[in-house]
mmCIF file of C-alpha atoms in Angstrom:
data_model
loop_
_atom_site.group_PDB
_atom_site.id
_atom_site.type_symbol
_atom_site.label_atom_id
_atom_site.label_comp_id
_atom_site.label_asym_id
_atom_site.label_seq_id
_atom_site.Cartn_x
_atom_site.Cartn_y
_atom_site.Cartn_z
ATOM 1 C CA MET A 1 -4.531 7.118 30.904
ATOM 2 C CA ALA A 2 -6.746 7.990 27.947
ATOM 3 C CA GLU A 3 -10.311 6.740 28.067
ATOM 4 C CA ALA A 4 -11.777 4.513 25.354
ATOM 5 C CA LEU A 5 -14.551 5.977 23.228
ATOM 6 C CA GLY A 6 -16.998 3.112 23.639
ATOM 7 C CA GLN A 7 -17.865 0.952 20.653
ATOM 8 C CA ILE A 8 -16.151 2.042 17.442
ATOM 9 C CA VAL A 9 -17.145 0.917 13.957
ATOM 10 C CA ILE A 10 -14.552 -0.020 11.329
ATOM 11 C CA ASN A 11 -15.394 0.349 7.643
ATOM 12 C CA GLY A 12 -14.904 -3.138 6.175
ATOM 13 C CA ARG A 13 -15.722 -2.363 2.560
ATOM 14 C CA PHE A 14 -12.082 -3.061 1.650
ATOM 15 C CA LEU A 15 -12.647 -6.775 2.305
ATOM 16 C CA GLN A 16 -14.591 -7.016 -0.973
ATOM 17 C CA ARG A 17 -11.653 -5.842 -3.104
ATOM 18 C CA PRO A 18 -8.475 -7.492 -4.425
ATOM 19 C CA VAL A 19 -5.462 -6.879 -2.203
ATOM 20 C CA THR A 20 -3.325 -3.915 -3.243
ATOM 21 C CA GLY A 21 -1.249 -1.710 -0.950
ATOM 22 C CA VAL A 22 -4.284 0.093 0.466
ATOM 23 C CA GLU A 23 -6.150 -3.103 1.337
ATOM 24 C CA ARG A 24 -2.932 -4.595 2.720
ATOM 25 C CA PHE A 25 -2.587 -1.606 5.032
ATOM 26 C CA ALA A 26 -6.122 -2.082 6.362
ATOM 27 C CA ALA A 27 -5.849 -5.833 6.890
ATOM 28 C CA GLU A 28 -2.458 -5.689 8.600
ATOM 29 C CA THR A 29 -3.401 -2.725 10.770
ATOM 30 C CA LEU A 30 -6.524 -4.518 12.011
ATOM 31 C CA THR A 31 -4.551 -7.721 12.617
ATOM 32 C CA ALA A 32 -2.034 -5.800 14.718
ATOM 33 C CA LEU A 33 -4.845 -3.991 16.532
ATOM 34 C CA ASP A 34 -6.453 -7.350 17.293
ATOM 35 C CA HIS A 35 -3.158 -8.556 18.794
ATOM 36 C CA LEU A 36 -2.974 -5.455 21.005
ATOM 37 C CA LEU A 37 -6.502 -6.146 22.225
ATOM 38 C CA SER A 38 -5.567 -9.761 23.017
ATOM 39 C CA ALA A 39 -2.542 -8.543 24.977
ATOM 40 C CA GLY A 40 -4.715 -6.192 27.038
ATOM 41 C CA ALA A 41 -2.929 -3.125 25.687
ATOM 42 C CA LEU A 42 -6.226 -1.396 24.828
ATOM 43 C CA PRO A 43 -8.591 -2.151 27.737
ATOM 44 C CA ARG A 44 -12.275 -1.313 27.539
ATOM 45 C CA LEU A 45 -12.081 -0.771 23.808
ATOM 46 C CA SER A 46 -14.929 -2.281 21.773
ATOM 47 C CA LEU A 47 -14.660 -2.584 17.993
ATOM 48 C CA VAL A 48 -17.002 -3.947 15.339
ATOM 49 C CA LEU A 49 -16.101 -4.489 11.683
ATOM 50 C CA ALA A 50 -19.047 -3.522 9.456
ATOM 51 C CA VAL A 51 -19.168 -5.154 6.009
ATOM 52 C CA PRO A 52 -21.718 -5.193 3.165
ATOM 53 C CA ALA A 53 -24.193 -8.074 3.030
ATOM 54 C CA GLY A 54 -22.729 -11.173 1.418
ATOM 55 C CA THR A 55 -19.118 -10.314 2.239
ATOM 56 C CA GLN A 56 -17.030 -13.337 3.231
ATOM 57 C CA PRO A 57 -13.891 -11.940 4.887
ATOM 58 C CA ALA A 58 -10.707 -13.879 4.163
ATOM 59 C CA ILE A 59 -9.332 -12.887 7.564
ATOM 60 C CA SER A 60 -10.779 -13.250 11.046
ATOM 61 C CA PHE A 61 -10.085 -11.591 14.372
ATOM 62 C CA ARG A 62 -10.415 -12.759 17.968
ATOM 63 C CA ASN A 63 -11.539 -9.408 19.349
ATOM 64 C CA ILE A 64 -13.160 -7.637 16.394
ATOM 65 C CA PRO A 65 -16.513 -9.186 15.437
ATOM 66 C CA VAL A 66 -17.822 -8.866 11.877
ATOM 67 C CA GLN A 67 -21.336 -7.540 11.304
ATOM 68 C CA HIS A 68 -23.111 -7.620 7.932
ATOM 69 C CA VAL A 69 -24.876 -4.327 7.358
ATOM 70 C CA GLY A 70 -27.398 -2.892 4.893
ATOM 71 C CA ARG A 71 -28.710 -3.863 1.456
ATOM 72 C CA HIS A 72 -26.431 -1.977 -0.930
ATOM 73 C CA GLN A 73 -22.904 -2.536 -2.227
ATOM 74 C CA GLY A 74 -19.943 -0.336 -3.133
ATOM 75 C CA HIS A 75 -20.200 3.439 -2.802
ATOM 76 C CA LEU A 76 -23.934 3.299 -2.054
ATOM 77 C CA TRP A 77 -23.308 1.015 0.907
ATOM 78 C CA GLU A 78 -20.566 3.301 2.182
ATOM 79 C CA GLN A 79 -22.568 6.510 1.794
ATOM 80 C CA LEU A 80 -25.987 5.225 2.956
ATOM 81 C CA ASP A 81 -25.968 1.950 4.893
ATOM 82 C CA LEU A 82 -22.725 2.424 6.801
ATOM 83 C CA PRO A 83 -23.456 5.827 8.412
ATOM 84 C CA LEU A 84 -26.986 4.679 9.258
ATOM 85 C CA PHE A 85 -25.517 1.690 11.083
ATOM 86 C CA CYS A 86 -22.940 3.837 12.880
ATOM 87 C CA GLY A 87 -25.329 6.411 14.239
ATOM 88 C CA LYS A 88 -23.311 8.593 16.609
ATOM 89 C CA ARG A 89 -20.521 6.044 17.080
ATOM 90 C CA ARG A 90 -17.072 6.878 15.773
ATOM 91 C CA LEU A 91 -16.165 5.339 12.417
ATOM 92 C CA ILE A 92 -12.653 4.314 11.340
ATOM 93 C CA ASN A 93 -11.969 4.243 7.576
ATOM 94 C CA LEU A 94 -8.593 2.839 6.515
ATOM 95 C CA CYS A 95 -8.835 2.852 2.708
ATOM 96 C CA ASN A 96 -9.248 6.380 1.297
ATOM 97 C CA THR A 97 -13.045 6.638 1.199
ATOM 98 C CA ALA A 98 -15.738 7.215 3.820
ATOM 99 C CA PRO A 99 -19.309 8.518 4.260
ATOM 100 C CA ILE A 100 -19.020 12.095 3.092
ATOM 101 C CA PHE A 101 -21.473 13.672 5.556
ATOM 102 C CA LYS A 102 -20.419 11.957 8.804
ATOM 103 C CA ARG A 103 -18.437 14.106 11.247
ATOM 104 C CA ASN A 104 -17.376 11.670 13.969
ATOM 105 C CA GLN A 105 -14.920 9.633 11.940
ATOM 106 C CA LEU A 106 -11.272 9.086 11.094
ATOM 107 C CA VAL A 107 -10.140 8.554 7.501
ATOM 108 C CA VAL A 108 -6.768 7.372 6.230
ATOM 109 C CA ILE A 109 -6.198 8.999 2.826
ATOM 110 C CA HIS A 110 -3.122 7.290 1.439
ATOM 111 C CA ASP A 111 -2.158 9.855 -1.177
ATOM 112 C CA ALA A 112 -3.314 12.708 -3.391
ATOM 113 C CA ALA A 113 -2.823 10.756 -6.605
ATOM 114 C CA VAL A 114 -6.152 11.779 -8.151
ATOM 115 C CA PHE A 115 -4.952 15.387 -7.928
ATOM 116 C CA SER A 116 -1.236 14.942 -8.625
ATOM 117 C CA VAL A 117 -1.315 12.253 -11.341
ATOM 118 C CA PRO A 118 -4.887 12.508 -12.695
ATOM 119 C CA GLN A 119 -3.882 10.903 -15.995
ATOM 120 C CA ALA A 120 -3.485 7.601 -14.156
ATOM 121 C CA PHE A 121 -7.213 7.327 -13.434
ATOM 122 C CA SER A 122 -10.471 7.334 -15.331
ATOM 123 C CA ALA A 123 -12.617 10.483 -15.240
ATOM 124 C CA SER A 124 -15.320 8.866 -13.097
ATOM 125 C CA PHE A 125 -12.778 7.628 -10.556
ATOM 126 C CA ARG A 126 -11.168 11.073 -10.303
ATOM 127 C CA LEU A 127 -14.512 12.798 -9.855
ATOM 128 C CA ALA A 128 -15.671 10.448 -7.095
ATOM 129 C CA TYR A 129 -12.458 10.560 -5.097
ATOM 130 C CA LYS A 130 -11.975 14.329 -5.384
ATOM 131 C CA ALA A 131 -15.526 14.913 -4.158
ATOM 132 C CA ILE A 132 -15.168 12.492 -1.248
ATOM 133 C CA HIS A 133 -11.808 13.849 -0.091
ATOM 134 C CA ALA A 134 -12.842 17.483 -0.314
ATOM 135 C CA GLY A 135 -16.125 16.749 1.471
ATOM 136 C CA LEU A 136 -14.424 14.879 4.301
ATOM 137 C CA SER A 137 -12.102 17.815 4.896
ATOM 138 C CA LEU A 138 -15.013 20.245 5.051
ATOM 139 C CA VAL A 139 -17.165 18.246 7.499
ATOM 140 C CA GLY A 140 -14.307 17.980 9.984
ATOM 141 C CA ALA A 141 -13.376 14.302 9.696
ATOM 142 C CA ARG A 142 -10.015 13.420 11.284
ATOM 143 C CA ILE A 143 -7.576 12.880 8.396
ATOM 144 C CA LEU A 144 -4.506 10.645 8.569
ATOM 145 C CA THR A 145 -2.064 9.693 5.839
ATOM 146 C CA VAL A 146 0.944 7.396 5.475
ATOM 147 C CA SER A 147 3.967 9.648 4.830
ATOM 148 C CA GLU A 148 5.229 13.187 5.251
ATOM 149 C CA PHE A 149 5.187 13.480 1.470
ATOM 150 C CA SER A 150 1.487 12.615 1.344
ATOM 151 C CA ARG A 151 0.733 15.018 4.176
ATOM 152 C CA ARG A 152 2.261 17.899 2.199
ATOM 153 C CA ASP A 153 0.628 16.811 -1.044
ATOM 154 C CA LEU A 154 -2.839 16.463 0.477
ATOM 155 C CA ALA A 155 -2.541 19.869 2.128
ATOM 156 C CA GLN A 156 -1.875 21.417 -1.288
ATOM 157 C CA HIS A 157 -5.090 20.018 -2.736
ATOM 158 C CA LEU A 158 -7.563 19.889 0.156
ATOM 159 C CA PRO A 159 -9.000 22.660 2.359
ATOM 160 C CA LEU A 160 -6.885 21.397 5.248
ATOM 161 C CA ARG A 161 -3.602 22.562 6.787
ATOM 162 C CA ALA A 162 -0.720 20.076 6.851
ATOM 163 C CA GLU A 163 -0.434 20.269 10.642
ATOM 164 C CA ARG A 164 -4.006 18.948 10.913
ATOM 165 C CA ILE A 165 -3.053 15.743 9.091
ATOM 166 C CA ALA A 166 -1.388 13.012 11.170
ATOM 167 C CA VAL A 167 1.109 10.562 9.661
ATOM 168 C CA LEU A 168 0.776 6.804 10.121
ATOM 169 C CA PRO A 169 3.674 5.051 8.280
ATOM 170 C CA GLU A 170 3.095 1.566 6.900
ATOM 171 C CA SER A 171 5.135 -1.624 7.302
ATOM 172 C CA ALA A 172 5.991 -4.865 5.508
ATOM 173 C CA GLU A 173 6.861 -7.655 7.949
ATOM 174 C CA HIS A 174 3.710 -9.478 6.827
ATOM 175 C CA VAL A 175 5.692 -10.841 3.866
ATOM 176 C CA LEU A 176 7.654 -13.095 6.242
ATOM 177 C CA ARG A 177 4.503 -14.712 7.617
ATOM 178 C CA HIS A 178 4.286 -17.125 4.691
ATOM 179 C CA THR A 179 6.587 -20.004 3.772
ATOM 180 C CA PRO A 180 8.055 -19.186 0.333
ATOM 181 C CA ASP A 181 6.436 -21.106 -2.536
ATOM 182 C CA ARG A 182 9.167 -21.532 -5.157
ATOM 183 C CA ALA A 183 7.049 -23.590 -7.549
ATOM 184 C CA LEU A 184 6.213 -20.406 -9.477
ATOM 185 C CA LEU A 185 9.913 -19.841 -10.178
ATOM 186 C CA GLU A 186 10.191 -23.349 -11.616
ATOM 187 C CA ARG A 187 7.046 -23.034 -13.751
ATOM 188 C CA THR A 188 8.109 -19.731 -15.292
ATOM 189 C CA GLY A 189 11.791 -20.490 -15.782
ATOM 190 C CA LEU A 190 12.864 -17.826 -13.295
ATOM 191 C CA ALA A 191 14.767 -20.419 -11.266
ATOM 192 C CA LYS A 192 17.164 -20.980 -14.186
ATOM 193 C CA ARG A 193 18.317 -17.418 -14.804
ATOM 194 C CA PRO A 194 18.897 -14.212 -12.790
ATOM 195 C CA TYR A 195 15.923 -11.870 -12.803
ATOM 196 C CA VAL A 196 15.012 -8.354 -11.767
ATOM 197 C CA LEU A 197 11.673 -8.175 -9.943
ATOM 198 C CA ALA A 198 9.038 -5.439 -10.127
ATOM 199 C CA VAL A 199 5.800 -5.580 -8.115
ATOM 200 C CA SER A 200 2.787 -3.300 -8.342
ATOM 201 C CA SER A 201 -0.439 -2.582 -10.197
ATOM 202 C CA MET A 202 -0.387 -1.625 -13.874
ATOM 203 C CA ALA A 203 -1.418 1.989 -13.260
ATOM 204 C CA ALA A 204 0.330 4.430 -15.594
ATOM 205 C CA HIS A 205 2.152 6.248 -12.783
ATOM 206 C CA LYS A 206 3.766 2.978 -11.693
ATOM 207 C CA ASN A 207 6.000 3.579 -14.726
ATOM 208 C CA PHE A 208 6.708 -0.030 -15.696
ATOM 209 C CA SER A 209 7.449 1.099 -19.246
ATOM 210 C CA LEU A 210 10.733 2.570 -17.976
ATOM 211 C CA VAL A 211 11.953 -0.892 -16.972
ATOM 212 C CA LEU A 212 10.991 -2.334 -20.348
ATOM 213 C CA ASP A 213 12.661 0.575 -22.115
ATOM 214 C CA ALA A 214 15.824 0.031 -20.077
ATOM 215 C CA LEU A 215 15.839 -3.646 -21.004
ATOM 216 C CA THR A 216 15.605 -2.918 -24.733
ATOM 217 C CA ARG A 217 18.718 -0.731 -24.479
ATOM 218 C CA LEU A 218 20.849 -3.685 -23.409
ATOM 219 C CA ASP A 219 22.374 -6.208 -25.800
ATOM 220 C CA ASN A 220 21.892 -9.690 -24.388
ATOM 221 C CA PRO A 221 21.304 -8.595 -20.761
ATOM 222 C CA PRO A 222 22.365 -11.179 -18.164
ATOM 223 C CA PHE A 223 18.937 -11.175 -16.511
ATOM 224 C CA ASP A 224 15.204 -11.320 -17.194
ATOM 225 C CA ILE A 225 12.484 -9.016 -15.861
ATOM 226 C CA ALA A 226 9.666 -10.459 -13.737
ATOM 227 C CA ILE A 227 6.589 -8.294 -13.138
ATOM 228 C CA ALA A 228 4.078 -9.377 -10.499
ATOM 229 C CA GLY A 229 0.742 -7.701 -9.856
ATOM 230 C CA GLY A 230 -2.247 -6.631 -11.864
ATOM 231 C CA GLY A 231 -4.389 -3.684 -12.781
ATOM 232 C CA ASN A 232 -7.914 -2.695 -13.634
ATOM 233 C CA ALA A 233 -7.991 -1.083 -17.092
ATOM 234 C CA LYS A 234 -11.441 0.427 -16.421
ATOM 235 C CA VAL A 235 -10.217 2.287 -13.332
ATOM 236 C CA PHE A 236 -6.899 3.368 -14.768
ATOM 237 C CA GLY A 237 -8.363 4.522 -18.049
ATOM 238 C CA HIS A 238 -6.341 2.336 -20.430
ATOM 239 C CA GLY A 239 -5.620 -1.273 -21.246
ATOM 240 C CA GLY A 240 -2.979 -3.361 -22.951
ATOM 241 C CA GLU A 241 0.328 -4.748 -21.822
ATOM 242 C CA LEU A 242 3.872 -4.165 -22.903
ATOM 243 C CA SER A 243 5.583 -7.271 -24.225
ATOM 244 C CA SER A 244 9.123 -8.590 -24.453
ATOM 245 C CA ASP A 245 10.590 -12.064 -24.792
ATOM 246 C CA ARG A 246 12.725 -11.330 -21.735
ATOM 247 C CA VAL A 247 9.813 -10.223 -19.560
ATOM 248 C CA LYS A 248 7.740 -12.573 -17.405
ATOM 249 C CA TRP A 249 4.254 -11.183 -16.739
ATOM 250 C CA LEU A 250 3.180 -13.062 -13.617
ATOM 251 C CA GLY A 251 -0.150 -11.398 -12.814
ATOM 252 C CA TYR A 252 -1.461 -11.669 -9.272
ATOM 253 C CA VAL A 253 0.629 -13.971 -7.087
ATOM 254 C CA SER A 254 0.023 -15.419 -3.635
ATOM 255 C CA ASP A 255 1.850 -14.055 -0.615
ATOM 256 C CA ALA A 256 3.913 -17.247 -0.460
ATOM 257 C CA GLU A 257 4.867 -16.881 -4.132
ATOM 258 C CA LEU A 258 5.660 -13.208 -3.606
ATOM 259 C CA ARG A 259 8.111 -14.008 -0.828
ATOM 260 C CA ALA A 260 9.819 -16.580 -3.057
ATOM 261 C CA LEU A 261 10.082 -14.002 -5.849
ATOM 262 C CA TYR A 262 11.706 -11.444 -3.543
ATOM 263 C CA GLU A 263 14.131 -13.976 -2.097
ATOM 264 C CA GLY A 264 15.139 -15.307 -5.504
ATOM 265 C CA ALA A 265 15.577 -11.989 -7.312
ATOM 266 C CA MET A 266 18.906 -10.445 -8.252
ATOM 267 C CA CYS A 267 17.352 -7.143 -7.204
ATOM 268 C CA PHE A 268 14.025 -5.359 -6.952
ATOM 269 C CA VAL A 269 13.283 -2.284 -9.073
ATOM 270 C CA PHE A 270 10.613 0.275 -8.169
ATOM 271 C CA PRO A 271 10.194 2.821 -11.010
ATOM 272 C CA SER A 272 7.026 4.552 -9.775
ATOM 273 C CA ILE A 273 6.785 8.309 -10.267
ATOM 274 C CA TYR A 274 4.157 8.701 -7.543
ATOM 275 C CA GLU A 275 3.586 6.855 -4.256
ATOM 276 C CA GLY A 276 1.878 7.834 -1.052
ATOM 277 C CA PHE A 277 4.106 5.335 0.735
ATOM 278 C CA GLY A 278 5.107 2.299 -1.331
ATOM 279 C CA ILE A 279 5.047 -1.048 0.501
ATOM 280 C CA PRO A 280 6.843 -3.225 -2.128
ATOM 281 C CA PRO A 281 10.368 -1.816 -1.538
ATOM 282 C CA LEU A 282 10.006 -2.524 2.188
ATOM 283 C CA GLU A 283 8.745 -6.040 1.425
ATOM 284 C CA ALA A 284 11.827 -6.604 -0.724
ATOM 285 C CA MET A 285 14.080 -5.338 2.066
ATOM 286 C CA GLN A 286 12.385 -7.649 4.574
ATOM 287 C CA CYS A 287 13.293 -10.556 2.283
ATOM 288 C CA GLY A 288 16.910 -9.500 1.806
ATOM 289 C CA CYS A 289 16.417 -8.356 -1.784
ATOM 290 C CA PRO A 290 18.563 -5.390 -2.971
ATOM 291 C CA VAL A 291 16.385 -2.398 -3.902
ATOM 292 C CA LEU A 292 16.716 0.088 -6.779
ATOM 293 C CA ALA A 293 14.104 2.835 -6.539
ATOM 294 C CA ALA A 294 12.980 5.976 -8.307
ATOM 295 C CA ARG A 295 13.925 9.225 -6.646
ATOM 296 C CA ALA A 296 10.327 10.420 -6.564
ATOM 297 C CA ALA A 297 7.455 11.225 -4.204
ATOM 298 C CA SER A 298 7.587 9.372 -0.858
ATOM 299 C CA ILE A 299 10.041 6.690 -1.983
ATOM 300 C CA PRO A 300 13.269 8.210 -0.560
ATOM 301 C CA GLU A 301 11.429 8.917 2.698
ATOM 302 C CA VAL A 302 10.536 5.233 3.004
ATOM 303 C CA CYS A 303 13.746 3.630 1.728
ATOM 304 C CA GLY A 304 16.255 6.006 3.306
ATOM 305 C CA ASP A 305 19.868 5.073 2.540
ATOM 306 C CA ALA A 306 18.980 1.416 1.953
ATOM 307 C CA ALA A 307 18.298 1.773 -1.794
ATOM 308 C CA ILE A 308 20.098 3.009 -4.893
ATOM 309 C CA TYR A 309 18.045 5.732 -6.560
ATOM 310 C CA PHE A 310 17.546 6.552 -10.228
ATOM 311 C CA ASP A 311 15.768 9.179 -12.323
ATOM 312 C CA PRO A 312 12.331 7.710 -13.185
ATOM 313 C CA GLN A 313 12.493 9.411 -16.605
ATOM 314 C CA ASP A 314 15.956 8.115 -17.623
ATOM 315 C CA ALA A 315 15.788 4.605 -19.084
ATOM 316 C CA ALA A 316 19.414 4.682 -20.241
ATOM 317 C CA ALA A 317 20.645 5.421 -16.722
ATOM 318 C CA LEU A 318 18.489 2.633 -15.290
ATOM 319 C CA ALA A 319 19.873 0.204 -17.877
ATOM 320 C CA GLN A 320 23.428 0.971 -16.799
ATOM 321 C CA LEU A 321 22.490 0.738 -13.126
ATOM 322 C CA LEU A 322 20.973 -2.707 -13.661
ATOM 323 C CA LEU A 323 24.180 -3.873 -15.360
ATOM 324 C CA LYS A 324 26.249 -2.480 -12.491
ATOM 325 C CA VAL A 325 24.178 -4.272 -9.876
ATOM 326 C CA ALA A 326 24.238 -7.509 -11.881
ATOM 327 C CA ASP A 327 28.046 -7.355 -12.024
ATOM 328 C CA ASP A 328 28.761 -6.337 -8.416
ATOM 329 C CA VAL A 329 28.113 -8.984 -5.768
ATOM 330 C CA SER A 330 29.565 -6.763 -3.046
ATOM 331 C CA LEU A 331 27.142 -3.965 -3.896
ATOM 332 C CA ARG A 332 24.201 -6.350 -3.756
ATOM 333 C CA ASN A 333 25.324 -7.646 -0.362
ATOM 334 C CA THR A 334 25.656 -4.097 0.978
ATOM 335 C CA LEU A 335 22.171 -3.208 -0.233
ATOM 336 C CA ARG A 336 20.829 -6.415 1.257
ATOM 337 C CA GLN A 337 22.215 -5.635 4.721
ATOM 338 C CA LYS A 338 21.095 -2.005 4.634
ATOM 339 C CA GLY A 339 17.638 -3.073 3.517
ATOM 340 C CA LEU A 340 17.218 -5.595 6.319
ATOM 341 C CA ALA A 341 18.160 -2.931 8.861
ATOM 342 C CA ARG A 342 15.848 -0.346 7.306
ATOM 343 C CA ALA A 343 12.864 -2.701 7.250
ATOM 344 C CA GLN A 344 13.147 -3.274 11.008
ATOM 345 C CA GLN A 345 12.274 0.378 11.605
ATOM 346 C CA PHE A 346 8.686 -0.220 10.453
ATOM 347 C CA THR A 347 6.176 -2.496 12.220
ATOM 348 C CA TRP A 348 2.432 -3.007 11.965
ATOM 349 C CA GLN A 349 2.239 -2.995 15.774
ATOM 350 C CA ARG A 350 3.490 0.578 15.748
ATOM 351 C CA VAL A 351 0.889 1.448 13.111
ATOM 352 C CA ALA A 352 -1.867 0.001 15.302
ATOM 353 C CA GLN A 353 -0.581 1.861 18.356
ATOM 354 C CA GLU A 354 -0.520 5.143 16.451
ATOM 355 C CA LEU A 355 -4.028 4.519 15.136
ATOM 356 C CA ALA A 356 -5.223 3.950 18.697
ATOM 357 C CA HIS A 357 -3.596 7.199 19.767
ATOM 358 C CA HIS A 358 -5.128 9.245 16.968
ATOM 359 C CA GLY A 359 -8.573 7.755 16.634
ATOM 360 C CA LEU A 360 -9.623 5.243 19.276
ATOM 361 C CA LEU A 361 -9.081 7.056 22.557
ATOM 362 C CA LYS A 362 -10.617 10.136 24.147
ATOM 363 C CA GLY A 363 -8.403 13.044 25.034
ATOM 364 C CA VAL A 364 -6.803 13.131 21.589
ATOM 365 C CA PRO A 365 -7.402 16.326 19.569
ATOM 366 C CA ALA A 366 -9.702 15.673 16.606
#
């Protein structure tokens, strides 16, 4: 049996940020890891979650204590206070960034988006992330990512061979943890009319404009479009929102509201042109929502044969596909059943077990 490494520090900077896919990955992975510790599956393993001063975590763990560390915030905290606190202990970083000069650490880099779709980010964001990722590769940090697609993409842009990058797929069963809150559907009128759901941030590479373009090509479409999520215009280098009288811009929604949206939707559409993994399609599948997805990046790897794919540059084709799905109950039922089966292949417990294998136990190649 592999031997535990002694106390390991977890980078808790993500707890200060709004929840997107990256933060969701970190929170759910730690929750699953905490459950494994409670079950005695990882004996003699000691973890501590380091967070910046003033952080009030929205989640708590039975076996992973929180420790407030340092005087700085943001990147300064991560580059100065965190490695000082760690000393020689191993550090686990689950959200793309890490202290650039620390060797004994594991870093999950979710994608190579700053290299592959640089137009989606501001210049300062690109510069910071490129420097951090390149530096981590050079100092010998253990690199993990979330899909085979991301492994290949990272290897093209970093001084690191693909075989030195381990893959840790994500999951989505967390969406079932919450009782659906359907009040949002009543307030917005979505309960009265079929709707197509899209969920993500407003980054340019999420390609929401394709869905709006598809909608404008239809005369009196038998459905509305509901878009949940938000974006940071400063980070993504642009602002503004598309508008349409048939589009419901919902902004950030609670997990309970999100489940209700998935369960009530005619279908879920995922038009992104770039994803390291893409949790929303799996969330939709968990909730029995038929999925239409772009044939791009990691998306086919994640969705398998449980989605209908479309060209993320062809709005006319998407418009016709939406009409077809709206008109075909049998097709929706088939997609629903395939999606439920596909979603069962991914679990956060498996993610936590793989993380333990790659970064928490001795005897594992670094």
